[in-house]
Coordinates of N, CA and C in Angstrom, one line a residue:
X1 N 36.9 88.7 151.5 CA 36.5 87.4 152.0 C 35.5 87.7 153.1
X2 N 34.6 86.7 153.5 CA 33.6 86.9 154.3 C 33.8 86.7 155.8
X3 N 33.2 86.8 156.5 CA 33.6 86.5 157.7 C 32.8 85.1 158.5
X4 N 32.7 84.8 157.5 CA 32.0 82.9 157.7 C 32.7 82.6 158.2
X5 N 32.6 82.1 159.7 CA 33.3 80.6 160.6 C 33.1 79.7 159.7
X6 N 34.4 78.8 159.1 CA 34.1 77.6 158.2 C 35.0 76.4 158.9
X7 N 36.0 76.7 160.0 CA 36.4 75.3 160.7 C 36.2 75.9 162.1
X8 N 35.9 74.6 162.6 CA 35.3 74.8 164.0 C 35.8 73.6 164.4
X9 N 36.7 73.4 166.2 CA 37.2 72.4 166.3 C 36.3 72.3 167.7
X10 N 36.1 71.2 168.5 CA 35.5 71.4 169.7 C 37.1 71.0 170.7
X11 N 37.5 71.7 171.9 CA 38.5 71.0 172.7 C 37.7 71.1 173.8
X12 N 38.3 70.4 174.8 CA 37.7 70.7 176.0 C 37.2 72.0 177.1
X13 N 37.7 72.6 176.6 CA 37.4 74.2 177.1 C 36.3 74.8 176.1
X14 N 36.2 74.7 174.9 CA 35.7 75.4 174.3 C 35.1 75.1 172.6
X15 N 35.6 76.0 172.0 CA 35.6 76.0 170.1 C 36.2 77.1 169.4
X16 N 36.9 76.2 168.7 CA 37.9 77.2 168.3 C 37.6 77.3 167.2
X17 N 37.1 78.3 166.6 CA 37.0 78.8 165.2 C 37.5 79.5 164.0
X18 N 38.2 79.4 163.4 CA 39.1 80.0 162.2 C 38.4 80.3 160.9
X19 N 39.0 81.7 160.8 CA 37.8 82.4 159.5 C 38.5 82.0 158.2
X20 N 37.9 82.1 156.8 CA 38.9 81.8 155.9 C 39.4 82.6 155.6
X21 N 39.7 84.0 155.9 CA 40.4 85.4 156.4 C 41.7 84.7 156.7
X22 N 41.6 84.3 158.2 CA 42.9 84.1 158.9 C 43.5 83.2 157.9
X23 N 43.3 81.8 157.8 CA 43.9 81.1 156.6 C 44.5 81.8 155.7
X24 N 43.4 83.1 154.9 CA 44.1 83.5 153.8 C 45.3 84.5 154.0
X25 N 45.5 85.0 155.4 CA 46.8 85.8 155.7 C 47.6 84.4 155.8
X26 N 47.5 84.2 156.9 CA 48.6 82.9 156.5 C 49.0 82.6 155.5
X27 N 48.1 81.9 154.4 CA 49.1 81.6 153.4 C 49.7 82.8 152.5
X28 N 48.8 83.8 152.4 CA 49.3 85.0 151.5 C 51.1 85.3 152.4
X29 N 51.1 85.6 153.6 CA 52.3 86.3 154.6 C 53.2 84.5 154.2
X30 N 52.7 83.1 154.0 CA 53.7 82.4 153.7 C 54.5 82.1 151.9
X31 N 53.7 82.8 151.8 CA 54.0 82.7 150.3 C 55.2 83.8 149.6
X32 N 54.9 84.9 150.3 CA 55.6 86.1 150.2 C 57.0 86.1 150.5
X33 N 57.3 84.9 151.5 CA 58.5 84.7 152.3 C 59.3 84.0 151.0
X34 N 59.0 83.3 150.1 CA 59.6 82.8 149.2 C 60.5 83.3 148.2
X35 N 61.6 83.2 148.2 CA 62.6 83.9 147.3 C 62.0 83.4 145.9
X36 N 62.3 84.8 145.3 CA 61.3 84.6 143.8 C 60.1 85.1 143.6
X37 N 58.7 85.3 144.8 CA 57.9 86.0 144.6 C 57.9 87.5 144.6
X38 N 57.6 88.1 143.6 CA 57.5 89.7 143.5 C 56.9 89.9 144.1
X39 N 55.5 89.4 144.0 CA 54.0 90.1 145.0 C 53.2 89.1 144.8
X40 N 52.0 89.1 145.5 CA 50.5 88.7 145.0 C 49.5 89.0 144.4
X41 N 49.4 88.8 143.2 CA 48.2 89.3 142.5 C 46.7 89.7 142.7
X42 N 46.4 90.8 143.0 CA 45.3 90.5 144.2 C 44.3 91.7 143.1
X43 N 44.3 91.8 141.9 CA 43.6 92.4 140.8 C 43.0 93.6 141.7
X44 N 41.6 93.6 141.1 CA 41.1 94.8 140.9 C 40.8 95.8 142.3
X45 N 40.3 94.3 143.2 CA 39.8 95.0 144.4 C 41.0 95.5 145.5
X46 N 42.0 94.1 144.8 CA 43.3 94.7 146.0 C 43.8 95.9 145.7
X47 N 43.8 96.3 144.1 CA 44.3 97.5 143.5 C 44.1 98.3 144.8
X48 N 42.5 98.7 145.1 CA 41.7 99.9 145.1 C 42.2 100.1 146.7
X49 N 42.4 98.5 147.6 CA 42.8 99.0 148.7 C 44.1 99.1 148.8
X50 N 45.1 99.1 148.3 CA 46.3 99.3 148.3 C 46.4 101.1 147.9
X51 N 45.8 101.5 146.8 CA 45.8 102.7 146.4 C 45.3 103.7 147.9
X52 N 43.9 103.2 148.9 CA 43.5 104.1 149.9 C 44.7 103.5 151.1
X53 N 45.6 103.2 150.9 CA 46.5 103.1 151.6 C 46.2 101.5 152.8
X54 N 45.7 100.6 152.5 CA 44.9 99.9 153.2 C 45.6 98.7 153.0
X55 N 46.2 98.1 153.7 CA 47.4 96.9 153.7 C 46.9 95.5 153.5
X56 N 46.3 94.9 152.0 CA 45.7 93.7 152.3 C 46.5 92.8 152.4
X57 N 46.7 92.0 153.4 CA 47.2 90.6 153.7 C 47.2 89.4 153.3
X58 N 45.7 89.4 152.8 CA 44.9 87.9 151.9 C 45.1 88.2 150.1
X59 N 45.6 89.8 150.2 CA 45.6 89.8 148.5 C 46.0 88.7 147.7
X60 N 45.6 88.1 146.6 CA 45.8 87.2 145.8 C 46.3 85.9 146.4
X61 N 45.2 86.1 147.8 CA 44.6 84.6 148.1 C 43.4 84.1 147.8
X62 N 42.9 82.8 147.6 CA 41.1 82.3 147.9 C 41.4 81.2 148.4
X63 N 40.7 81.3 149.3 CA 40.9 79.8 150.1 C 39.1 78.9 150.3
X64 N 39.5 78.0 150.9 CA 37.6 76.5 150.5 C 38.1 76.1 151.6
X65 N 37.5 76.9 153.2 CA 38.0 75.8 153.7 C 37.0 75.1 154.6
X66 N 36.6 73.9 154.9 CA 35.6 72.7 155.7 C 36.1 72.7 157.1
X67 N 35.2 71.9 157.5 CA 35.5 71.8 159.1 C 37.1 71.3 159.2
X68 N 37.9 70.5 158.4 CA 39.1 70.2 158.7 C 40.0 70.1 157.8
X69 N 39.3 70.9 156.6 CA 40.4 70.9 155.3 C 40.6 71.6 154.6
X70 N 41.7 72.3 153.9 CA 41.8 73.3 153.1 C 42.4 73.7 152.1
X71 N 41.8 73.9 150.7 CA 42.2 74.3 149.4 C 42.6 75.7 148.9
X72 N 43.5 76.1 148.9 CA 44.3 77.2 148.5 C 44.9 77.3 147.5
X73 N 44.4 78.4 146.7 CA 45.0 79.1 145.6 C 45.5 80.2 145.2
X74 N 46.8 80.4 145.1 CA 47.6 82.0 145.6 C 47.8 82.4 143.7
X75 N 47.7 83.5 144.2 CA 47.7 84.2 142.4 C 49.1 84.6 142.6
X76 N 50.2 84.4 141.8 CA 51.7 85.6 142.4 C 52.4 86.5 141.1
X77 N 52.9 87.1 141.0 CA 53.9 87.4 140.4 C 55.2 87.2 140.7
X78 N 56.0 86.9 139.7 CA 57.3 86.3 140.0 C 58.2 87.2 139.7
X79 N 59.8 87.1 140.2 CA 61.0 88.3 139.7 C 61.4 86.9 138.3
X80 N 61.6 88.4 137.0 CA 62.3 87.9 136.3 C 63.7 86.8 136.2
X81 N 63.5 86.2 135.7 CA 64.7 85.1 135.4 C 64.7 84.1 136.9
X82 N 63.8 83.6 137.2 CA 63.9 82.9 138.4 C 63.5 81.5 137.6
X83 N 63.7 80.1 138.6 CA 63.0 79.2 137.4 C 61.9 78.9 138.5
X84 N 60.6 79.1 137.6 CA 58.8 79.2 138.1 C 58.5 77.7 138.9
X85 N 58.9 76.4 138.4 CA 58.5 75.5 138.5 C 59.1 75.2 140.3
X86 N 60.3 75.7 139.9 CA 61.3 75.7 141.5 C 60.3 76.7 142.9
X87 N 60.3 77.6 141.9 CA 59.6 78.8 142.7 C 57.9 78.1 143.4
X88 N 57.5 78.1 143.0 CA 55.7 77.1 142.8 C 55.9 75.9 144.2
X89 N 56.9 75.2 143.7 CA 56.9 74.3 144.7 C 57.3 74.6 145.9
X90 N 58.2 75.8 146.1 CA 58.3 76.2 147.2 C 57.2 77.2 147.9
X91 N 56.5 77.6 147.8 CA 55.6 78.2 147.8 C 54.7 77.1 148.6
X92 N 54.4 76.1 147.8 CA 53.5 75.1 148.3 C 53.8 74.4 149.6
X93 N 55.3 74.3 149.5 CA 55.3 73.5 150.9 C 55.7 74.9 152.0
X94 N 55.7 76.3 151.7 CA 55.6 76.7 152.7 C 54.4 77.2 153.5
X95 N 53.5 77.3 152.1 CA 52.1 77.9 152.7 C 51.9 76.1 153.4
X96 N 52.1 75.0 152.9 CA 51.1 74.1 153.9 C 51.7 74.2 155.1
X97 N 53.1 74.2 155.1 CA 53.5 74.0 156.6 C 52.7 75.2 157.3
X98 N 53.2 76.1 156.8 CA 52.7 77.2 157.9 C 51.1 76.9 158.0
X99 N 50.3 77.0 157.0 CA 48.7 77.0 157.5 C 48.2 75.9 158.2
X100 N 48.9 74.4 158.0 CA 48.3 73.1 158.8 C 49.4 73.5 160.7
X101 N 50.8 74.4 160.4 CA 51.2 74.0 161.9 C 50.2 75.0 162.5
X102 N 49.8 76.1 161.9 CA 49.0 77.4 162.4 C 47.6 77.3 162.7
X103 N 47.0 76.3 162.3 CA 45.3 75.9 162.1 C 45.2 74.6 162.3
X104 N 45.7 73.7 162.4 CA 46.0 72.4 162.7 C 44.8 71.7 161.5
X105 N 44.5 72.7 160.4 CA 44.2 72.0 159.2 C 44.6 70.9 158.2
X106 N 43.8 70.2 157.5 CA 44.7 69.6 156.8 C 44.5 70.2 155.0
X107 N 45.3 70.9 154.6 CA 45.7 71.3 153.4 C 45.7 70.8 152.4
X108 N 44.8 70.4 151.8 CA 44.9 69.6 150.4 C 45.0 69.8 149.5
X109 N 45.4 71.0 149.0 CA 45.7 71.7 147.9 C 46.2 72.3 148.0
X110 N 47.4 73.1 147.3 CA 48.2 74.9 147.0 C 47.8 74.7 145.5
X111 N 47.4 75.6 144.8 CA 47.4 75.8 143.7 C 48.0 77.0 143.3
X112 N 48.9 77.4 142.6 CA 49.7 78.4 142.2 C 49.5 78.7 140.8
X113 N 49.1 80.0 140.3 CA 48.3 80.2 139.3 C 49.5 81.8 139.3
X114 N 50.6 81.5 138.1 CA 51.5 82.9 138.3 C 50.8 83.7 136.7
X115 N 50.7 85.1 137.3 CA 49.4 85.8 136.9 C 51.1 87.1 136.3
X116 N 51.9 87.1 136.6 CA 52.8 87.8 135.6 C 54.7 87.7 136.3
X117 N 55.0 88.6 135.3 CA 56.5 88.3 135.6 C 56.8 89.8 136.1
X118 N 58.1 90.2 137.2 CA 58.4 91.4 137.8 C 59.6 91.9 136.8
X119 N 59.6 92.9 135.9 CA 61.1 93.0 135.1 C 61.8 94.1 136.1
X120 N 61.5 95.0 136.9 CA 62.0 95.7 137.7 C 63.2 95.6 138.0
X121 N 64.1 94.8 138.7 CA 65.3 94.1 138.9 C 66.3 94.1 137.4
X122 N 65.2 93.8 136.8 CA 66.3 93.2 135.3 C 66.8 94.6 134.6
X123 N 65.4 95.7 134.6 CA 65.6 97.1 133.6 C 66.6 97.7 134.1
X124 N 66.6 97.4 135.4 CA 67.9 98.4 136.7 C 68.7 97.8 136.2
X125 N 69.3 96.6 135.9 CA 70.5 96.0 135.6 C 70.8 96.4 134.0
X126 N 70.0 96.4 132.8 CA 70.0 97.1 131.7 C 70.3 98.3 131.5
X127 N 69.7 99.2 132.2 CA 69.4 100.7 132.3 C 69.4 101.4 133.8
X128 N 70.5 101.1 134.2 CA 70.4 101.7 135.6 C 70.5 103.4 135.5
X129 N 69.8 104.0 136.3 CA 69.3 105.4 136.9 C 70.6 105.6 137.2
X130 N 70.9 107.4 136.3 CA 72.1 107.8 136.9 C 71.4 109.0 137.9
X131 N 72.7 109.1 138.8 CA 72.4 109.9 139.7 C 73.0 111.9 138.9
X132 N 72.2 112.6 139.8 CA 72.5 113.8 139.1 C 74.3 114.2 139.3
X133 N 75.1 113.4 140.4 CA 76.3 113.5 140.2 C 76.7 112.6 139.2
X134 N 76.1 111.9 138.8 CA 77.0 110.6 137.6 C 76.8 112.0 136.5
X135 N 75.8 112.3 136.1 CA 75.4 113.2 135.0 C 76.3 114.1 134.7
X136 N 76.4 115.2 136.2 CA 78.0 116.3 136.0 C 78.7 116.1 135.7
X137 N 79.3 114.8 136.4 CA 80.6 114.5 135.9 C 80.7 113.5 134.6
X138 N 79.8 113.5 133.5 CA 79.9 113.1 132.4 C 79.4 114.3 131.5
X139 N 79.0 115.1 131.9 CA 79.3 116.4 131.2 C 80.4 117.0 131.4
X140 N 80.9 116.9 132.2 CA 82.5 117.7 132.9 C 83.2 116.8 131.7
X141 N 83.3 115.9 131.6 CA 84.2 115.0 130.6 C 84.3 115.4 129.6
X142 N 83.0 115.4 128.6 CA 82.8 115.6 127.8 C 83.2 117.1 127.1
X143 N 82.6 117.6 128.3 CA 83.5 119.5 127.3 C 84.7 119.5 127.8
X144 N 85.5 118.7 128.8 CA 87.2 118.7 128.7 C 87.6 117.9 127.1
X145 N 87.1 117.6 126.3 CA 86.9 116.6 125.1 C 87.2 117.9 124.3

C-alpha cells in the first residue's frame, strides 16, 4: 500500500492525517480477532514477506479510503466446519467498529471475499500425530501378542 495521506481532518490544533496503511492494519488486526478466521489471504506478495520473516499487518487487506469514508475488503481463510455466513458478518461489524471508533471514519463497506478453507484442525482430529512414546508402547504390545 502506498503511503498516500487519503483522509485528512482539520481540528483546531492542527490535521490529522490517516494513511490507508493504518486503516488497513486496523481492519486486518480486527478481523483476525474473529473466532473462525484462520488467516488473511494476503497471496503472492504477502507470501514473500512472510517467508523473509517480515510481519505484514495489512496482509489480505485493500482499503478506498476519501476524506471521510471507507471501503474495505478483507480476503480470509476460514477454519473448517465453521458456518461462513455467521463468520463474515462478524467480521464486518468488528472491522467497522474498530476502524470508524479508531479513525473516526465512516465505513461504508466490509466486503469479505473467503479465498479458502483451514483443514488443519480437522486432519489432527482424523489423524492425529503419535508421539514417539505412543509408538513404543504399541510396539511393546504388539510383540507381547
Amino acid at each position: 500500500m502506498d503511503e498516500i495521506i487519503t483522509s485528512t481532518q482539520q481540528e483546531g490544533l492542527g490535521t490529522v492525517r490517516i494513511t490507508d496503511d493504518v486503516v488497513a492494519i486496523i481492519a486486518g488486526l480486527a478481523a483476525i480477532e474473529v473466532e473462525g478466521v484462520a488467516s488473511m489471504s494476503g497471496g503472492f506478495a504477502g507470501g514473500i514477506a512472510e517467508a523473509l520473516g517480515m510481519k505484514n499487518l495489512s496482509k489480505g487487506v485493500k482499503v478506498e479510503v476519501t476524506e471521510k469514508e471507507a471501503i474495505i475488503n478483507l480476503f480470509i481463510i476460514v477454519e473448517y466446519g465453521v458456518r461462513i455466513p455467521e463468520v463474515a458478518w462478524n467480521i464486518q461489524n468488528n472491522v467497522k467498529k474498530a476502524v470508524e471508533s479508531m479513525t473516526g471514519l465512516n465505513v461504508t463497506e466490509v466486503n469479505i471475499h473467503v479465498q479458502g478453507i483451514n483443514l488443519a484442525k480437522e486432519s489432527k482430529k482424523s489423524n492425529p500425530q503419535k508421539t514417539e512414546e505412543q509408538k513404543i508402547d504399541e510396539e511393546a504390545e504388539k510383540s507381547e501378542e
